[in-house]
JSON list of C-alpha atoms in Angstrom, two decimals:
[
{"chain": "A", "resi": 1, "resn": "GLN", "atom": "CA", "xyz": [-6.97, 4.59, 5.15]},
{"chain": "A", "resi": 2, "resn": "VAL", "atom": "CA", "xyz": [-7.01, 8.02, 3.58]},
{"chain": "A", "resi": 3, "resn": "GLN", "atom": "CA", "xyz": [-10.34, 9.84, 3.36]},
{"chain": "A", "resi": 4, "resn": "LEU", "atom": "CA", "xyz": [-10.49, 12.95, 1.22]},
{"chain": "A", "resi": 5, "resn": "VAL", "atom": "CA", "xyz": [-12.98, 15.83, 1.12]},
{"chain": "A", "resi": 6, "resn": "GLU", "atom": "CA", "xyz": [-12.97, 18.47, -1.61]},
{"chain": "A", "resi": 7, "resn": "SER", "atom": "CA", "xyz": [-14.29, 22.00, -1.24]},
{"chain": "A", "resi": 8, "resn": "GLY", "atom": "CA", "xyz": [-14.10, 25.36, -2.96]},
{"chain": "A", "resi": 9, "resn": "GLY", "atom": "CA", "xyz": [-16.05, 24.77, -6.15]},
{"chain": "A", "resi": 10, "resn": "GLY", "atom": "CA", "xyz": [-18.61, 27.18, -7.47]},
{"chain": "A", "resi": 11, "resn": "LEU", "atom": "CA", "xyz": [-19.77, 29.33, -10.36]},
{"chain": "A", "resi": 12, "resn": "VAL", "atom": "CA", "xyz": [-17.33, 31.78, -11.89]},
{"chain": "A", "resi": 13, "resn": "GLN", "atom": "CA", "xyz": [-17.12, 33.82, -15.07]},
{"chain": "A", "resi": 14, "resn": "ALA", "atom": "CA", "xyz": [-14.59, 33.03, -17.75]},
{"chain": "A", "resi": 15, "resn": "GLY", "atom": "CA", "xyz": [-11.24, 34.53, -16.84]},
{"chain": "A", "resi": 16, "resn": "GLY", "atom": "CA", "xyz": [-11.93, 34.23, -13.14]},
{"chain": "A", "resi": 17, "resn": "SER", "atom": "CA", "xyz": [-10.26, 32.15, -10.43]},
{"chain": "A", "resi": 18, "resn": "LEU", "atom": "CA", "xyz": [-11.15, 29.54, -7.87]},
{"chain": "A", "resi": 19, "resn": "ARG", "atom": "CA", "xyz": [-9.13, 27.64, -5.29]},
{"chain": "A", "resi": 20, "resn": "LEU", "atom": "CA", "xyz": [-10.08, 24.08, -4.51]},
{"chain": "A", "resi": 21, "resn": "SER", "atom": "CA", "xyz": [-9.06, 22.35, -1.30]},
{"chain": "A", "resi": 22, "resn": "CYS", "atom": "CA", "xyz": [-8.66, 18.65, -0.59]},
{"chain": "A", "resi": 23, "resn": "ALA", "atom": "CA", "xyz": [-8.58, 17.80, 3.10]},
{"chain": "A", "resi": 24, "resn": "ALA", "atom": "CA", "xyz": [-7.35, 14.39, 4.23]},
{"chain": "A", "resi": 25, "resn": "SER", "atom": "CA", "xyz": [-8.02, 12.51, 7.42]},
{"chain": "A", "resi": 26, "resn": "ALA", "atom": "CA", "xyz": [-5.12, 10.07, 7.61]},
{"chain": "A", "resi": 27, "resn": "ARG", "atom": "CA", "xyz": [-1.82, 10.58, 9.37]},
{"chain": "A", "resi": 28, "resn": "THR", "atom": "CA", "xyz": [-0.20, 8.78, 6.42]},
{"chain": "A", "resi": 29, "resn": "PHE", "atom": "CA", "xyz": [-1.27, 11.59, 4.07]},
{"chain": "A", "resi": 30, "resn": "SER", "atom": "CA", "xyz": [2.32, 12.78, 3.65]},
{"chain": "A", "resi": 31, "resn": "MET", "atom": "CA", "xyz": [3.31, 9.41, 2.12]},
{"chain": "A", "resi": 32, "resn": "TYR", "atom": "CA", "xyz": [1.09, 9.78, -0.94]},
{"chain": "A", "resi": 33, "resn": "THR", "atom": "CA", "xyz": [0.92, 11.63, -4.21]},
{"chain": "A", "resi": 34, "resn": "ILE", "atom": "CA", "xyz": [-2.39, 13.46, -4.46]},
{"chain": "A", "resi": 35, "resn": "GLY", "atom": "CA", "xyz": [-3.99, 13.92, -7.84]},
{"chain": "A", "resi": 36, "resn": "TRP", "atom": "CA", "xyz": [-6.71, 16.20, -9.09]},
{"chain": "A", "resi": 37, "resn": "PHE", "atom": "CA", "xyz": [-9.05, 14.87, -11.75]},
{"chain": "A", "resi": 38, "resn": "ARG", "atom": "CA", "xyz": [-12.18, 16.19, -13.40]},
{"chain": "A", "resi": 39, "resn": "GLN", "atom": "CA", "xyz": [-15.18, 14.78, -15.17]},
{"chain": "A", "resi": 40, "resn": "ALA", "atom": "CA", "xyz": [-17.47, 16.75, -17.45]},
{"chain": "A", "resi": 41, "resn": "PRO", "atom": "CA", "xyz": [-20.93, 15.47, -18.40]},
{"chain": "A", "resi": 42, "resn": "GLY", "atom": "CA", "xyz": [-20.70, 12.69, -20.96]},
{"chain": "A", "resi": 43, "resn": "LYS", "atom": "CA", "xyz": [-16.91, 12.52, -20.75]},
{"chain": "A", "resi": 44, "resn": "GLU", "atom": "CA", "xyz": [-14.43, 10.26, -19.02]},
{"chain": "A", "resi": 45, "resn": "ARG", "atom": "CA", "xyz": [-12.67, 11.33, -15.88]},
{"chain": "A", "resi": 46, "resn": "GLU", "atom": "CA", "xyz": [-9.35, 12.95, -16.81]},
{"chain": "A", "resi": 47, "resn": "PHE", "atom": "CA", "xyz": [-6.13, 13.82, -15.06]},
{"chain": "A", "resi": 48, "resn": "VAL", "atom": "CA", "xyz": [-5.64, 17.50, -14.21]},
{"chain": "A", "resi": 49, "resn": "ALA", "atom": "CA", "xyz": [-2.68, 17.78, -11.86]},
{"chain": "A", "resi": 50, "resn": "ALA", "atom": "CA", "xyz": [-0.70, 15.91, -9.24]},
{"chain": "A", "resi": 51, "resn": "ILE", "atom": "CA", "xyz": [1.71, 16.70, -6.47]},
{"chain": "A", "resi": 52, "resn": "THR", "atom": "CA", "xyz": [4.12, 14.19, -4.99]},
{"chain": "A", "resi": 53, "resn": "TRP", "atom": "CA", "xyz": [4.30, 13.32, -1.30]},
{"chain": "A", "resi": 54, "resn": "THR", "atom": "CA", "xyz": [6.84, 16.00, -0.30]},
{"chain": "A", "resi": 55, "resn": "GLY", "atom": "CA", "xyz": [5.45, 18.58, -2.70]},
{"chain": "A", "resi": 56, "resn": "ASP", "atom": "CA", "xyz": [8.75, 18.77, -4.52]},
{"chain": "A", "resi": 57, "resn": "ASN", "atom": "CA", "xyz": [7.29, 17.70, -7.85]},
{"chain": "A", "resi": 58, "resn": "THR", "atom": "CA", "xyz": [4.13, 18.73, -9.62]},
{"chain": "A", "resi": 59, "resn": "TYR", "atom": "CA", "xyz": [2.60, 17.58, -12.88]},
{"chain": "A", "resi": 60, "resn": "TYR", "atom": "CA", "xyz": [-0.11, 19.07, -15.06]},
{"chain": "A", "resi": 61, "resn": "ALA", "atom": "CA", "xyz": [-2.26, 18.17, -18.01]},
{"chain": "A", "resi": 62, "resn": "ASP", "atom": "CA", "xyz": [-1.40, 20.24, -21.07]},
{"chain": "A", "resi": 63, "resn": "SER", "atom": "CA", "xyz": [-4.87, 21.79, -21.02]},
{"chain": "A", "resi": 64, "resn": "VAL", "atom": "CA", "xyz": [-4.27, 23.47, -17.64]},
{"chain": "A", "resi": 65, "resn": "LYS", "atom": "CA", "xyz": [-0.52, 24.07, -17.68]},
{"chain": "A", "resi": 66, "resn": "GLY", "atom": "CA", "xyz": [0.27, 27.68, -16.91]},
{"chain": "A", "resi": 67, "resn": "ARG", "atom": "CA", "xyz": [-3.20, 28.35, -15.49]},
{"chain": "A", "resi": 68, "resn": "PHE", "atom": "CA", "xyz": [-3.54, 25.88, -12.60]},
{"chain": "A", "resi": 69, "resn": "THR", "atom": "CA", "xyz": [-1.16, 25.42, -9.67]},
{"chain": "A", "resi": 70, "resn": "VAL", "atom": "CA", "xyz": [-1.22, 22.49, -7.26]},
{"chain": "A", "resi": 71, "resn": "SER", "atom": "CA", "xyz": [0.30, 22.77, -3.79]},
{"chain": "A", "resi": 72, "resn": "ARG", "atom": "CA", "xyz": [0.15, 20.98, -0.47]},
{"chain": "A", "resi": 73, "resn": "ASP", "atom": "CA", "xyz": [0.53, 21.66, 3.22]},
{"chain": "A", "resi": 74, "resn": "ASN", "atom": "CA", "xyz": [1.32, 18.37, 4.92]},
{"chain": "A", "resi": 75, "resn": "ALA", "atom": "CA", "xyz": [1.06, 19.97, 8.36]},
{"chain": "A", "resi": 76, "resn": "LYS", "atom": "CA", "xyz": [-2.60, 20.67, 7.56]},
{"chain": "A", "resi": 77, "resn": "ASN", "atom": "CA", "xyz": [-3.17, 17.46, 5.58]},
{"chain": "A", "resi": 78, "resn": "THR", "atom": "CA", "xyz": [-4.45, 19.57, 2.71]},
{"chain": "A", "resi": 79, "resn": "VAL", "atom": "CA", "xyz": [-3.78, 19.88, -1.00]},
{"chain": "A", "resi": 80, "resn": "TYR", "atom": "CA", "xyz": [-4.86, 22.91, -3.01]},
{"chain": "A", "resi": 81, "resn": "LEU", "atom": "CA", "xyz": [-5.61, 23.54, -6.66]},
{"chain": "A", "resi": 82, "resn": "GLN", "atom": "CA", "xyz": [-5.42, 27.19, -7.63]},
{"chain": "A", "resi": 83, "resn": "MET", "atom": "CA", "xyz": [-7.26, 27.70, -10.90]},
{"chain": "A", "resi": 84, "resn": "ASN", "atom": "CA", "xyz": [-6.73, 30.96, -12.80]},
{"chain": "A", "resi": 85, "resn": "SER", "atom": "CA", "xyz": [-7.88, 32.18, -16.20]},
{"chain": "A", "resi": 86, "resn": "LEU", "atom": "CA", "xyz": [-10.73, 29.74, -16.12]},
{"chain": "A", "resi": 87, "resn": "LYS", "atom": "CA", "xyz": [-12.44, 28.76, -19.35]},
{"chain": "A", "resi": 88, "resn": "PRO", "atom": "CA", "xyz": [-15.91, 27.33, -20.00]},
{"chain": "A", "resi": 89, "resn": "GLU", "atom": "CA", "xyz": [-14.25, 24.05, -20.98]},
{"chain": "A", "resi": 90, "resn": "ASP", "atom": "CA", "xyz": [-12.93, 23.76, -17.41]},
{"chain": "A", "resi": 91, "resn": "THR", "atom": "CA", "xyz": [-16.51, 23.15, -16.26]},
{"chain": "A", "resi": 92, "resn": "ALA", "atom": "CA", "xyz": [-16.62, 19.75, -14.55]},
{"chain": "A", "resi": 93, "resn": "VAL", "atom": "CA", "xyz": [-16.83, 17.97, -11.24]},
{"chain": "A", "resi": 94, "resn": "TYR", "atom": "CA", "xyz": [-13.36, 18.06, -9.72]},
{"chain": "A", "resi": 95, "resn": "TYR", "atom": "CA", "xyz": [-12.08, 15.21, -7.59]},
{"chain": "A", "resi": 96, "resn": "CYS", "atom": "CA", "xyz": [-8.97, 14.66, -5.54]},
{"chain": "A", "resi": 97, "resn": "ALA", "atom": "CA", "xyz": [-7.59, 11.21, -4.92]},
{"chain": "A", "resi": 98, "resn": "ALA", "atom": "CA", "xyz": [-4.60, 9.59, -3.29]},
{"chain": "A", "resi": 99, "resn": "HIS", "atom": "CA", "xyz": [-2.30, 7.32, -5.25]},
{"chain": "A", "resi": 100, "resn": "ASN", "atom": "CA", "xyz": [-2.62, 3.68, -4.25]},
{"chain": "A", "resi": 101, "resn": "ARG", "atom": "CA", "xyz": [1.13, 3.30, -3.76]},
{"chain": "A", "resi": 102, "resn": "PRO", "atom": "CA", "xyz": [3.08, 5.35, -1.21]},
{"chain": "A", "resi": 103, "resn": "TYR", "atom": "CA", "xyz": [6.08, 7.32, -2.48]},
{"chain": "A", "resi": 104, "resn": "TYR", "atom": "CA", "xyz": [5.01, 6.87, -6.11]},
{"chain": "A", "resi": 105, "resn": "TRP", "atom": "CA", "xyz": [3.30, 8.86, -8.79]},
{"chain": "A", "resi": 106, "resn": "ASP", "atom": "CA", "xyz": [1.73, 8.56, -12.20]},
{"chain": "A", "resi": 107, "resn": "ALA", "atom": "CA", "xyz": [-1.22, 10.12, -14.01]},
{"chain": "A", "resi": 108, "resn": "LYS", "atom": "CA", "xyz": [-3.25, 6.96, -14.49]},
{"chain": "A", "resi": 109, "resn": "THR", "atom": "CA", "xyz": [-6.72, 7.35, -13.07]},
{"chain": "A", "resi": 110, "resn": "PHE", "atom": "CA", "xyz": [-6.99, 3.68, -12.14]},
{"chain": "A", "resi": 111, "resn": "ASP", "atom": "CA", "xyz": [-3.87, 3.93, -9.96]},
{"chain": "A", "resi": 112, "resn": "TYR", "atom": "CA", "xyz": [-5.66, 6.32, -7.62]},
{"chain": "A", "resi": 113, "resn": "GLY", "atom": "CA", "xyz": [-8.08, 5.42, -4.89]},
{"chain": "A", "resi": 114, "resn": "HIS", "atom": "CA", "xyz": [-9.69, 6.99, -1.86]},
{"chain": "A", "resi": 115, "resn": "TRP", "atom": "CA", "xyz": [-11.62, 9.40, -4.04]},
{"chain": "A", "resi": 116, "resn": "GLY", "atom": "CA", "xyz": [-13.36, 12.39, -2.55]},
{"chain": "A", "resi": 117, "resn": "GLN", "atom": "CA", "xyz": [-17.00, 13.15, -3.29]},
{"chain": "A", "resi": 118, "resn": "GLY", "atom": "CA", "xyz": [-16.15, 15.85, -5.84]},
{"chain": "A", "resi": 119, "resn": "THR", "atom": "CA", "xyz": [-16.88, 19.56, -6.08]},
{"chain": "A", "resi": 120, "resn": "GLN", "atom": "CA", "xyz": [-18.64, 21.23, -9.00]},
{"chain": "A", "resi": 121, "resn": "VAL", "atom": "CA", "xyz": [-16.84, 23.94, -10.95]},
{"chain": "A", "resi": 122, "resn": "THR", "atom": "CA", "xyz": [-18.91, 25.86, -13.47]},
{"chain": "A", "resi": 123, "resn": "VAL", "atom": "CA", "xyz": [-17.36, 28.51, -15.71]},
{"chain": "A", "resi": 124, "resn": "SER", "atom": "CA", "xyz": [-19.78, 30.75, -17.57]},
{"chain": "A", "resi": 125, "resn": "SER", "atom": "CA", "xyz": [-18.88, 32.45, -20.84]}
]
């Protein structure tokens, strides 16, 4: 079973950058798409980005395309989310999660499990 732990959140000014990390415990990590999601107060959790099991394919929500980059290092069992040109509307708790099916991907929140505890990202204007 995959266990995920996010880190790297914090407070940053608009236009700044942060890099989030998602560390996994399972040896099967390299079989799974990892997704990044976020949830702002009073809003539903939404898809941000995903990277497939080999790292060959990445997907982004329109709201972050061109500003965020997802990558992974399977040797370190870690996925990263580089966030540049941050905006106040990016403020949320960010979560990583593993897709429930190996060697598969989609952007549906309910298809992901093994959620991390989340890391807070706050962007001040």
